[in-house]
mmCIF file of C-alpha atoms and ligand atoms in Angstrom:
data_model
loop_
_atom_site.group_PDB
_atom_site.id
_atom_site.type_symbol
_atom_site.label_atom_id
_atom_site.label_comp_id
_atom_site.label_asym_id
_atom_site.label_seq_id
_atom_site.Cartn_x
_atom_site.Cartn_y
_atom_site.Cartn_z
ATOM 1 C CA UNK A 384 0.000 0.000 0.000
ATOM 2 C CA UNK A 385 1.579 3.264 -1.161
ATOM 3 C CA UNK A 386 0.218 6.285 0.717
ATOM 4 C CA UNK A 387 1.309 8.724 -1.999
ATOM 5 C CA UNK A 388 -0.630 6.944 -4.750
ATOM 6 C CA UNK A 389 -3.980 8.616 -5.361
ATOM 7 C CA UNK A 390 -6.690 8.086 -7.946
ATOM 8 C CA UNK A 391 -7.399 11.381 -9.721
ATOM 9 C CA UNK A 392 -8.681 12.289 -13.163
ATOM 10 C CA UNK A 393 -9.207 8.631 -14.048
ATOM 11 C CA UNK A 394 -5.670 7.471 -13.355
ATOM 12 C CA UNK A 395 -3.191 6.861 -10.570
ATOM 13 C CA UNK A 396 -1.265 10.009 -9.643
ATOM 14 C CA UNK A 397 1.373 10.891 -7.079
ATOM 15 C CA UNK A 398 -0.114 12.917 -4.269
ATOM 16 C CA UNK A 399 1.941 16.041 -3.537
ATOM 17 C CA UNK A 400 -0.620 17.851 -1.407
ATOM 18 C CA UNK A 401 -1.605 15.607 1.480
ATOM 19 C CA UNK A 402 -0.640 16.168 5.118
ATOM 20 C CA UNK A 403 0.464 12.556 5.581
ATOM 21 C CA UNK A 404 4.017 13.848 6.028
ATOM 22 C CA UNK A 405 5.529 10.668 7.443
ATOM 23 C CA UNK A 406 3.573 8.245 5.263
ATOM 24 C CA UNK A 407 1.990 6.710 8.351
ATOM 25 C CA UNK A 408 -1.596 6.605 7.066
ATOM 26 C CA UNK A 409 -0.860 3.279 5.382
ATOM 27 C CA UNK A 410 1.560 1.828 7.941
ATOM 28 C CA UNK A 411 0.914 -1.884 8.564
ATOM 29 C CA UNK A 412 1.348 -1.609 12.331
ATOM 30 C CA UNK A 413 -1.145 1.237 12.600
ATOM 31 C CA UNK A 414 -3.616 -0.515 10.341
ATOM 32 C CA UNK A 415 -3.271 -3.669 12.425
ATOM 33 C CA UNK A 416 -3.920 -1.731 15.658
ATOM 34 C CA UNK A 417 -6.986 -0.173 14.059
ATOM 35 C CA UNK A 418 -8.394 -3.496 12.876
ATOM 36 C CA UNK A 419 -7.682 -5.257 16.174
ATOM 37 C CA UNK A 420 -9.493 -2.500 18.068
ATOM 38 C CA UNK A 421 -12.490 -2.621 15.732
ATOM 39 C CA UNK A 422 -12.702 -6.358 16.388
ATOM 40 C CA UNK A 423 -12.501 -5.786 20.107
ATOM 41 C CA UNK A 424 -14.627 -2.647 20.595
ATOM 42 C CA UNK A 425 -16.743 -2.324 17.462
ATOM 43 C CA UNK A 426 -16.851 0.693 15.188
ATOM 44 C CA UNK A 427 -18.248 3.551 17.238
ATOM 45 C CA UNK A 428 -17.763 5.053 20.686
ATOM 46 C CA UNK A 429 -21.530 5.184 21.078
ATOM 47 C CA UNK A 430 -21.685 8.348 23.183
ATOM 48 C CA UNK A 431 -19.819 11.461 24.210
ATOM 49 C CA UNK A 432 -16.775 11.220 26.495
ATOM 50 C CA UNK A 433 -18.677 12.338 29.575
ATOM 51 C CA UNK A 434 -21.498 9.824 29.103
ATOM 52 C CA UNK A 435 -20.032 6.423 28.172
ATOM 53 C CA UNK A 436 -17.936 7.154 25.080
ATOM 54 C CA UNK A 437 -14.602 7.382 26.874
ATOM 55 C CA UNK A 438 -12.945 3.963 26.951
ATOM 56 C CA UNK A 439 -9.576 2.461 27.855
ATOM 57 C CA UNK A 440 -8.012 3.322 24.457
ATOM 58 C CA UNK A 441 -8.962 7.000 24.839
ATOM 59 C CA UNK A 442 -7.654 7.049 28.381
ATOM 60 C CA UNK A 443 -4.349 5.429 27.436
ATOM 61 C CA UNK A 444 -3.888 7.719 24.431
ATOM 62 C CA UNK A 445 -4.451 10.808 26.566
ATOM 63 C CA UNK A 446 -1.872 9.600 29.083
ATOM 64 C CA UNK A 447 0.646 8.822 26.355
ATOM 65 C CA UNK A 448 0.116 12.192 24.671
ATOM 66 C CA UNK A 449 0.596 13.977 27.988
ATOM 67 C CA UNK A 450 3.807 12.079 28.572
ATOM 68 C CA UNK A 451 5.112 12.664 25.053
ATOM 69 C CA UNK A 452 4.408 16.399 25.206
ATOM 70 C CA UNK A 453 5.849 16.675 28.720
ATOM 71 C CA UNK A 454 2.642 17.985 30.273
ATOM 72 C CA UNK A 455 0.505 16.827 33.189
ATOM 73 C CA UNK A 456 -2.544 16.045 31.071
ATOM 74 C CA UNK A 457 -3.991 15.882 27.571
ATOM 75 C CA UNK A 458 -7.585 15.865 26.352
ATOM 76 C CA UNK A 459 -8.820 14.296 23.118
ATOM 77 C CA UNK A 460 -11.123 16.098 20.722
ATOM 78 C CA UNK A 461 -12.829 14.572 17.715
ATOM 79 C CA UNK A 462 -11.171 17.011 15.300
ATOM 80 C CA UNK A 463 -8.678 19.843 15.377
ATOM 81 C CA UNK A 464 -11.409 22.221 14.332
ATOM 82 C CA UNK A 465 -13.386 21.309 17.443
ATOM 83 C CA UNK A 466 -10.339 21.466 19.705
ATOM 84 C CA UNK A 467 -9.724 25.005 18.513
ATOM 85 C CA UNK A 468 -13.365 26.044 18.833
ATOM 86 C CA UNK A 469 -13.152 25.014 22.484
ATOM 87 C CA UNK A 470 -11.199 28.233 23.022
ATOM 88 C CA UNK A 471 -14.395 30.124 22.261
ATOM 89 C CA UNK A 472 -16.510 28.427 24.911
ATOM 90 C CA UNK A 473 -13.903 27.631 27.530
ATOM 91 C CA UNK A 474 -10.703 29.602 27.423
ATOM 92 C CA UNK A 475 -11.720 33.151 26.565
ATOM 93 C CA UNK A 476 -14.818 34.937 27.764
ATOM 94 C CA UNK A 477 -16.553 37.998 26.422
ATOM 95 C CA UNK A 478 -14.587 40.280 28.747
ATOM 96 C CA UNK A 479 -11.229 38.770 27.691
ATOM 97 C CA UNK A 480 -8.953 39.673 24.780
ATOM 98 C CA UNK A 481 -7.615 37.298 22.153
ATOM 99 C CA UNK A 482 -4.676 38.053 19.838
ATOM 100 C CA UNK A 483 -4.082 35.970 16.733
ATOM 101 C CA UNK A 484 -1.544 35.847 13.947
ATOM 102 C CA UNK A 485 -3.200 37.105 10.783
ATOM 103 C CA UNK A 486 -2.401 33.829 8.994
ATOM 104 C CA UNK A 487 -3.670 31.477 11.697
ATOM 105 C CA UNK A 488 -5.749 28.479 10.633
ATOM 106 C CA UNK A 489 -9.430 29.235 9.933
ATOM 107 C CA UNK A 490 -10.567 27.240 12.979
ATOM 108 C CA UNK A 491 -8.545 29.500 15.293
ATOM 109 C CA UNK A 492 -9.839 32.660 13.648
ATOM 110 C CA UNK A 493 -13.408 31.330 13.876
ATOM 111 C CA UNK A 494 -12.883 30.572 17.564
ATOM 112 C CA UNK A 495 -11.639 34.117 18.141
ATOM 113 C CA UNK A 496 -14.677 35.616 16.451
ATOM 114 C CA UNK A 497 -17.201 33.252 18.073
ATOM 115 C CA UNK A 498 -15.820 33.834 21.545
ATOM 116 C CA UNK A 499 -17.230 37.353 21.623
ATOM 117 C CA UNK A 500 -13.976 38.453 23.287
ATOM 118 C CA UNK A 501 -12.005 41.446 22.058
ATOM 119 C CA UNK A 502 -10.451 40.054 18.891
ATOM 120 C CA UNK A 503 -7.127 41.299 17.533
ATOM 121 C CA UNK A 504 -5.112 40.051 14.560
ATOM 122 C CA UNK A 505 -1.440 40.924 14.532
ATOM 123 C CA UNK A 506 0.842 41.051 11.488
ATOM 124 C CA UNK A 507 2.090 37.641 10.412
ATOM 125 C CA UNK A 508 4.926 36.314 12.587
ATOM 126 C CA UNK A 509 5.493 39.770 14.082
ATOM 127 C CA UNK A 510 6.227 39.867 17.832
ATOM 128 C CA UNK A 511 6.634 43.669 17.512
ATOM 129 C CA UNK A 512 3.143 44.177 16.163
ATOM 130 C CA UNK A 513 1.795 41.798 18.820
ATOM 131 C CA UNK A 514 3.565 43.767 21.537
ATOM 132 C CA UNK A 515 2.110 47.066 20.300
ATOM 133 C CA UNK A 516 -1.381 45.604 20.296
ATOM 134 C CA UNK A 517 -0.970 44.111 23.764
ATOM 135 C CA UNK A 518 0.279 47.431 25.106
ATOM 136 C CA UNK A 519 -2.724 49.177 23.561
ATOM 137 C CA UNK A 520 -5.189 46.686 25.041
ATOM 138 C CA UNK A 521 -4.874 46.278 28.781
ATOM 139 C CA UNK A 522 -6.914 43.463 30.308
ATOM 140 C CA UNK A 523 -9.788 44.448 32.560
ATOM 141 C CA UNK A 524 -9.040 43.432 36.160
ATOM 142 C CA UNK A 525 -9.413 39.672 36.561
ATOM 143 C CA UNK A 526 -9.568 39.019 32.810
ATOM 144 C CA UNK A 527 -7.173 37.286 30.504
ATOM 145 C CA UNK A 528 -5.323 38.013 27.354
ATOM 146 C CA UNK A 529 -4.586 34.997 25.211
ATOM 147 C CA UNK A 530 -2.191 34.940 22.258
ATOM 148 C CA UNK A 531 -2.765 32.198 19.695
ATOM 149 C CA UNK A 532 -0.474 31.110 16.875
ATOM 150 C CA UNK A 533 0.028 28.253 14.463
ATOM 151 C CA UNK A 534 3.383 26.553 15.175
ATOM 152 C CA UNK A 535 3.923 25.860 11.457
ATOM 153 C CA UNK A 536 1.699 27.954 9.204
ATOM 154 C CA UNK A 537 -0.484 25.686 7.140
ATOM 155 C CA UNK A 538 -0.449 27.562 3.832
ATOM 156 C CA UNK A 539 3.060 29.093 3.965
ATOM 157 C CA UNK A 540 5.013 26.402 5.781
ATOM 158 C CA UNK A 541 7.011 28.875 7.866
ATOM 159 C CA UNK A 542 7.306 28.660 11.642
ATOM 160 C CA UNK A 543 6.089 31.050 14.316
ATOM 161 C CA UNK A 544 8.917 33.006 16.020
ATOM 162 C CA UNK A 545 8.214 31.166 19.274
ATOM 163 C CA UNK A 546 11.027 32.497 21.432
ATOM 164 C CA UNK A 547 10.101 36.088 20.648
ATOM 165 C CA UNK A 548 6.382 35.457 21.142
ATOM 166 C CA UNK A 549 7.129 33.821 24.482
ATOM 167 C CA UNK A 550 9.158 36.853 25.571
ATOM 168 C CA UNK A 551 6.335 39.228 24.622
ATOM 169 C CA UNK A 552 3.710 37.104 26.382
ATOM 170 C CA UNK A 553 5.784 36.819 29.511
ATOM 171 C CA UNK A 554 6.460 40.557 29.590
ATOM 172 C CA UNK A 555 2.788 41.344 29.026
ATOM 173 C CA UNK A 556 1.410 38.573 31.258
ATOM 174 C CA UNK A 557 -0.560 36.928 28.443
ATOM 175 C CA UNK A 558 -1.141 33.206 27.863
ATOM 176 C CA UNK A 559 0.301 31.635 24.736
ATOM 177 C CA UNK A 560 -1.437 28.871 22.802
ATOM 178 C CA UNK A 561 0.256 27.035 19.941
ATOM 179 C CA UNK A 562 -1.640 25.012 17.307
ATOM 180 C CA UNK A 563 0.975 22.523 16.155
ATOM 181 C CA UNK A 564 -1.097 20.622 13.569
ATOM 182 C CA UNK A 565 1.801 20.707 11.092
ATOM 183 C CA UNK A 566 4.640 20.380 13.595
ATOM 184 C CA UNK A 567 3.575 17.582 15.930
ATOM 185 C CA UNK A 568 5.306 14.289 15.146
ATOM 186 C CA UNK A 569 7.223 15.709 12.200
ATOM 187 C CA UNK A 570 9.320 18.702 13.339
ATOM 188 C CA UNK A 571 12.266 18.367 15.695
ATOM 189 C CA UNK A 572 14.710 15.530 16.197
ATOM 190 C CA UNK A 573 12.249 13.634 18.401
ATOM 191 C CA UNK A 574 9.086 14.759 16.631
ATOM 192 C CA UNK A 575 7.982 16.936 19.518
ATOM 193 C CA UNK A 576 7.125 19.648 17.050
ATOM 194 C CA UNK A 577 7.486 23.399 17.024
ATOM 195 C CA UNK A 578 8.304 23.599 20.712
ATOM 196 C CA UNK A 579 11.224 21.231 20.277
ATOM 197 C CA UNK A 580 12.522 23.244 17.310
ATOM 198 C CA UNK A 581 11.932 26.534 19.140
ATOM 199 C CA UNK A 582 13.470 25.195 22.367
ATOM 200 C CA UNK A 583 10.369 26.245 24.310
ATOM 201 C CA UNK A 584 9.313 24.527 27.504
ATOM 202 C CA UNK A 585 5.813 23.613 28.563
ATOM 203 C CA UNK A 586 5.442 26.454 31.064
ATOM 204 C CA UNK A 587 6.142 29.011 28.345
ATOM 205 C CA UNK A 588 3.327 27.679 26.162
ATOM 206 C CA UNK A 589 0.595 26.751 28.642
ATOM 207 C CA UNK A 590 -1.866 25.620 25.936
ATOM 208 C CA UNK A 591 -0.552 23.161 23.337
ATOM 209 C CA UNK A 592 -2.857 21.833 20.653
ATOM 210 C CA UNK A 593 -2.064 19.356 17.891
ATOM 211 C CA UNK A 594 -3.899 17.080 15.508
ATOM 212 C CA UNK A 595 -3.616 13.370 14.809
ATOM 213 C CA UNK A 596 -4.815 13.509 11.193
ATOM 214 C CA UNK A 597 -1.602 14.865 9.694
ATOM 215 C CA UNK A 598 1.818 13.424 10.538
ATOM 216 C CA UNK A 599 0.281 10.680 12.699
ATOM 217 C CA UNK A 600 -1.822 9.485 9.790
ATOM 218 C CA UNK A 601 -4.984 8.876 11.835
ATOM 219 C CA UNK A 602 -7.713 11.300 12.942
ATOM 220 C CA UNK A 603 -8.605 13.551 15.848
ATOM 221 C CA UNK A 604 -6.797 16.096 17.978
ATOM 222 C CA UNK A 605 -5.819 16.979 21.525
ATOM 223 C CA UNK A 606 -5.030 19.847 23.829
ATOM 224 C CA UNK A 607 -2.258 19.324 26.398
ATOM 225 C CA UNK A 608 -1.584 21.440 29.456
ATOM 226 C CA UNK A 609 -1.949 21.668 33.215
ATOM 227 C CA UNK A 610 -4.434 19.578 35.177
ATOM 228 C CA UNK A 611 -6.376 22.780 35.872
ATOM 229 C CA UNK A 612 -6.605 23.630 32.173
ATOM 230 C CA UNK A 613 -7.814 20.145 31.273
ATOM 231 C CA UNK A 614 -10.405 20.064 34.081
ATOM 232 C CA UNK A 615 -11.605 23.415 32.921
ATOM 233 C CA UNK A 616 -11.975 22.166 29.328
ATOM 234 C CA UNK A 617 -13.808 19.021 30.423
ATOM 235 C CA UNK A 618 -16.341 21.167 32.251
ATOM 236 C CA UNK A 619 -16.646 24.065 29.827
ATOM 237 C CA UNK A 620 -15.602 23.115 26.293
ATOM 238 C CA UNK A 621 -18.859 22.640 24.408
ATOM 239 C CA UNK A 622 -17.072 20.988 21.471
ATOM 240 C CA UNK A 623 -15.782 18.361 23.903
ATOM 241 C CA UNK A 624 -18.962 17.876 25.906
ATOM 242 C CA UNK A 625 -21.638 17.794 23.222
ATOM 243 C CA UNK A 626 -20.171 15.447 20.658
ATOM 244 C CA UNK A 627 -19.538 11.733 20.192
ATOM 245 C CA UNK A 628 -16.111 10.525 21.282
ATOM 246 C CA UNK A 629 -13.675 9.334 18.612
ATOM 247 C CA UNK A 630 -14.112 5.666 17.681
ATOM 248 C CA UNK A 631 -11.956 3.610 20.089
ATOM 249 C CA UNK A 632 -10.156 2.096 17.101
ATOM 250 C CA UNK A 633 -9.017 5.571 16.023
ATOM 251 C CA UNK A 634 -7.564 6.054 19.493
ATOM 252 C CA UNK A 635 -5.860 2.636 19.305
ATOM 253 C CA UNK A 636 -4.430 3.445 15.851
ATOM 254 C CA UNK A 637 -3.201 6.802 17.153
ATOM 255 C CA UNK A 638 -1.433 5.062 20.026
ATOM 256 C CA UNK A 639 0.379 2.867 17.503
ATOM 257 C CA UNK A 640 1.270 5.971 15.450
ATOM 258 C CA UNK A 641 2.598 7.736 18.531
ATOM 259 C CA UNK A 642 4.868 4.755 19.248
ATOM 260 C CA UNK A 643 6.093 4.785 15.656
ATOM 261 C CA UNK A 644 7.013 8.453 15.578
ATOM 262 C CA UNK A 645 9.144 7.832 18.657
ATOM 263 C CA UNK A 646 10.751 4.669 17.352
ATOM 264 C CA UNK A 647 11.316 5.584 13.693
ATOM 265 C CA UNK A 648 13.317 8.798 13.647
ATOM 266 C CA UNK A 649 14.450 7.802 10.142
ATOM 267 C CA UNK A 650 11.055 8.945 8.858
ATOM 268 C CA UNK A 651 11.806 12.529 9.844
ATOM 269 C CA UNK A 652 15.388 12.259 8.571
ATOM 270 C CA UNK A 653 14.239 10.999 5.173
ATOM 271 C CA UNK A 654 11.587 13.730 4.979
ATOM 272 C CA UNK A 655 14.201 16.370 5.791
ATOM 273 C CA UNK A 656 16.449 14.991 3.055
ATOM 274 C CA UNK A 657 13.495 15.241 0.641
ATOM 275 C CA UNK A 658 12.849 18.847 1.704
ATOM 276 C CA UNK A 659 16.491 19.727 1.143
ATOM 277 C CA UNK A 660 16.574 18.018 -2.254
ATOM 278 C CA UNK A 661 13.396 19.761 -3.343
ATOM 279 C CA UNK A 662 14.610 23.205 -2.266
ATOM 280 C CA UNK A 663 18.038 22.714 -3.825
ATOM 281 C CA UNK A 664 16.496 21.516 -7.083
ATOM 282 C CA UNK A 665 13.997 24.377 -7.108
ATOM 283 C CA UNK A 666 16.776 26.934 -6.592
ATOM 284 C CA UNK A 667 18.748 25.456 -9.499
ATOM 285 C CA UNK A 668 15.685 25.692 -11.712
ATOM 286 C CA UNK A 669 14.938 29.276 -10.684
ATOM 287 C CA UNK A 670 11.663 28.431 -8.911
ATOM 288 C CA UNK A 671 10.837 30.961 -6.224
ATOM 289 C CA UNK A 672 9.737 29.073 -3.145
ATOM 290 C CA UNK A 673 8.712 30.665 0.146
ATOM 291 C CA UNK A 674 11.342 30.484 2.916
ATOM 292 C CA UNK A 675 9.953 27.296 4.469
ATOM 293 C CA UNK A 676 11.954 24.557 6.157
ATOM 294 C CA UNK A 677 8.892 22.361 6.689
ATOM 295 C CA UNK A 678 7.232 19.725 4.512
ATOM 296 C CA UNK A 679 4.953 22.492 3.189
ATOM 297 C CA UNK A 680 6.685 24.069 0.170
ATOM 298 C CA UNK A 681 4.318 26.494 -1.538
ATOM 299 C CA UNK A 682 4.938 27.952 -4.981
ATOM 300 C CA UNK A 683 3.037 31.219 -5.284
ATOM 301 C CA UNK A 684 1.750 31.788 -8.814
ATOM 302 C CA UNK A 685 -0.504 34.807 -8.235
ATOM 303 C CA UNK A 686 -3.884 34.657 -9.900
ATOM 304 C CA UNK A 687 -6.494 31.968 -9.378
ATOM 305 C CA UNK A 688 -6.609 31.232 -13.117
ATOM 306 C CA UNK A 689 -2.849 30.734 -13.465
ATOM 307 C CA UNK A 690 -2.770 28.507 -10.403
ATOM 308 C CA UNK A 691 -5.702 26.353 -11.507
ATOM 309 C CA UNK A 692 -4.176 25.996 -14.967
ATOM 310 C CA UNK A 693 -0.827 24.971 -13.479
ATOM 311 C CA UNK A 694 -2.535 22.399 -11.272
ATOM 312 C CA UNK A 695 -4.291 20.946 -14.337
ATOM 313 C CA UNK A 696 -0.984 20.681 -16.222
ATOM 314 C CA UNK A 697 0.594 18.874 -13.272
ATOM 315 C CA UNK A 698 -2.360 16.514 -13.083
ATOM 316 C CA UNK A 699 -1.878 15.629 -16.741
ATOM 317 C CA UNK A 700 1.728 14.833 -15.871
ATOM 318 C CA UNK A 701 0.583 12.529 -13.053
ATOM 319 C CA UNK A 702 0.996 14.826 -10.017
ATOM 320 C CA UNK A 703 -1.869 15.832 -7.756
ATOM 321 C CA UNK A 704 -1.259 19.342 -6.368
ATOM 322 C CA UNK A 705 -4.566 21.082 -5.788
ATOM 323 C CA UNK A 706 -4.623 24.872 -6.283
ATOM 324 C CA UNK A 707 -5.028 26.936 -3.097
ATOM 325 C CA UNK A 708 -6.971 30.132 -3.782
ATOM 326 C CA UNK A 709 -8.682 32.940 -1.848
ATOM 327 C CA UNK A 710 -10.271 33.022 0.683
ATOM 328 C CA UNK A 711 -7.940 30.308 1.999
ATOM 329 C CA UNK A 712 -5.000 32.597 1.117
ATOM 330 C CA UNK A 713 -4.907 36.374 0.493
ATOM 331 C CA UNK A 714 -5.938 37.641 -2.971
ATOM 332 C CA UNK A 715 -3.078 37.633 -5.480
ATOM 333 C CA UNK A 716 -1.200 34.860 -3.663
ATOM 334 C CA UNK A 717 -2.885 31.789 -5.129
ATOM 335 C CA UNK A 718 -0.451 28.953 -4.933
ATOM 336 C CA UNK A 719 0.468 25.363 -5.420
ATOM 337 C CA UNK A 720 0.816 24.123 -1.861
ATOM 338 C CA UNK A 721 3.288 21.332 -2.486
ATOM 339 C CA UNK A 722 3.767 18.983 0.437
ATOM 340 C CA UNK A 723 6.468 16.375 0.744
ATOM 341 C CA UNK A 724 6.222 13.019 2.451
ATOM 342 C CA UNK A 725 8.619 10.397 3.713
ATOM 343 C CA UNK A 726 6.715 8.034 1.441
ATOM 344 C CA UNK A 727 7.803 9.875 -1.729
ATOM 345 C CA UNK A 728 10.683 8.447 -3.719
ATOM 346 C CA UNK A 729 13.517 10.813 -4.604
ATOM 347 C CA UNK A 730 12.717 10.140 -8.282
ATOM 348 C CA UNK A 731 9.142 11.427 -7.658
ATOM 349 C CA UNK A 732 10.585 14.667 -6.343
ATOM 350 C CA UNK A 733 12.975 15.087 -9.264
ATOM 351 C CA UNK A 734 10.183 14.482 -11.766
ATOM 352 C CA UNK A 735 7.898 16.952 -9.976
ATOM 353 C CA UNK A 736 10.663 19.579 -10.143
ATOM 354 C CA UNK A 737 10.974 19.060 -13.894
ATOM 355 C CA UNK A 738 7.235 19.449 -14.320
ATOM 356 C CA UNK A 739 7.229 22.619 -12.207
ATOM 357 C CA UNK A 740 10.100 24.124 -14.167
ATOM 358 C CA UNK A 741 8.133 23.553 -17.387
ATOM 359 C CA UNK A 742 5.159 25.606 -16.115
ATOM 360 C CA UNK A 743 5.088 28.951 -17.909
ATOM 361 C CA UNK A 744 3.960 30.764 -14.750
ATOM 362 C CA UNK A 745 6.516 29.307 -12.366
ATOM 363 C CA UNK A 746 9.707 31.307 -12.855
HETATM 364 C C1 PLP B 212 -5.769 20.795 9.859
HETATM 365 C C2 PLP B 212 -5.671 21.881 10.860
HETATM 366 C C3 PLP B 212 -6.621 22.016 11.869
HETATM 367 C C4 PLP B 212 -7.887 21.202 11.891
HETATM 368 O O1 PLP B 212 -7.655 19.897 12.253
HETATM 369 P P1 PLP B 212 -8.704 18.768 11.846
HETATM 370 O O2 PLP B 212 -8.406 17.638 12.742
HETATM 371 O O3 PLP B 212 -8.466 18.482 10.406
HETATM 372 O O4 PLP B 212 -10.078 19.359 12.084
HETATM 373 C C5 PLP B 212 -6.397 22.961 12.840
HETATM 374 N N1 PLP B 212 -5.318 23.776 12.799
HETATM 375 C C6 PLP B 212 -4.405 23.698 11.822
HETATM 376 C C7 PLP B 212 -3.232 24.615 11.827
HETATM 377 C C8 PLP B 212 -4.564 22.758 10.810
HETATM 378 O O5 PLP B 212 -3.692 22.691 9.811
#
């Protein structure tokens, strides 16, 4: 089973736009854990966590995620979108203030708006702009200010300047939350994500969120933090309370994936070699990539029409790279969001580079 093979346009293509960065979605051990758990527990959790949906696989996964992230506790959510929306009902209140990077994931921006709190968007990856906005917006007595950022930005592939954000938050007494959907499992020597790369410790980022549907190849998400934070979420987060728990088999598969990312560091090493090869090749061919060190390597083409046409040409050549257009990205920055995976062969990458270089709009 090849996780990069995808059926598109009536033929088998190579997928260069999935988030299965480590190729784990087809891993035999994870599939076996999934199947064994289906045979043991059935297909569905049957109820929400607080009723009877929370079983031994969920419990064990939460403990293992807490341990892996170096935090007292972790709480599972059915999707990353729901984990992030929990901010709106649990973490910030109407009287609070929330500050978000302009390019944060849609689920975080939605949470900020839905919360009814004072909502501020700071310039992308700019601790200076954040600081100015924090200075201009003092918290009412007894109320919080929460700063929220993607760890790795989903459409640009660059990383948040964590150390600088931490310094600003500490100076201004604000909480920092990091959404590490694209960092968890894949960034850092041990796969501990953006915080490992940014050399940040748990206390400096009191709210850590990541998803299981990307590098781990399964489905779902979690928030990790202090026991107080997790208790608070269990009692207040509407997107935790009022929804069916993940199927136990998904939790079991995620446990297997979590073991694999710890045991198979070669997956990250091979991915990093792919990233380097792709960037080196692109530079030689005169392709202007964004300054990203992650598996997300976007090629900005500009208009929606040019980008869609380029995607169609690539599809004809056997590569699936869907066009990313507004409103997902700002107008005039439509792009091919190319993502690399451990499961790609180096020859796939070389052939993709050739196809990109042949695009009239690319250089
Ligand atoms: C994918 C993603 C999410 C949503 O996660 P799902 O589990 O797919 O709902 C949240 N934040 C970021 C940064 C993402 O890339």
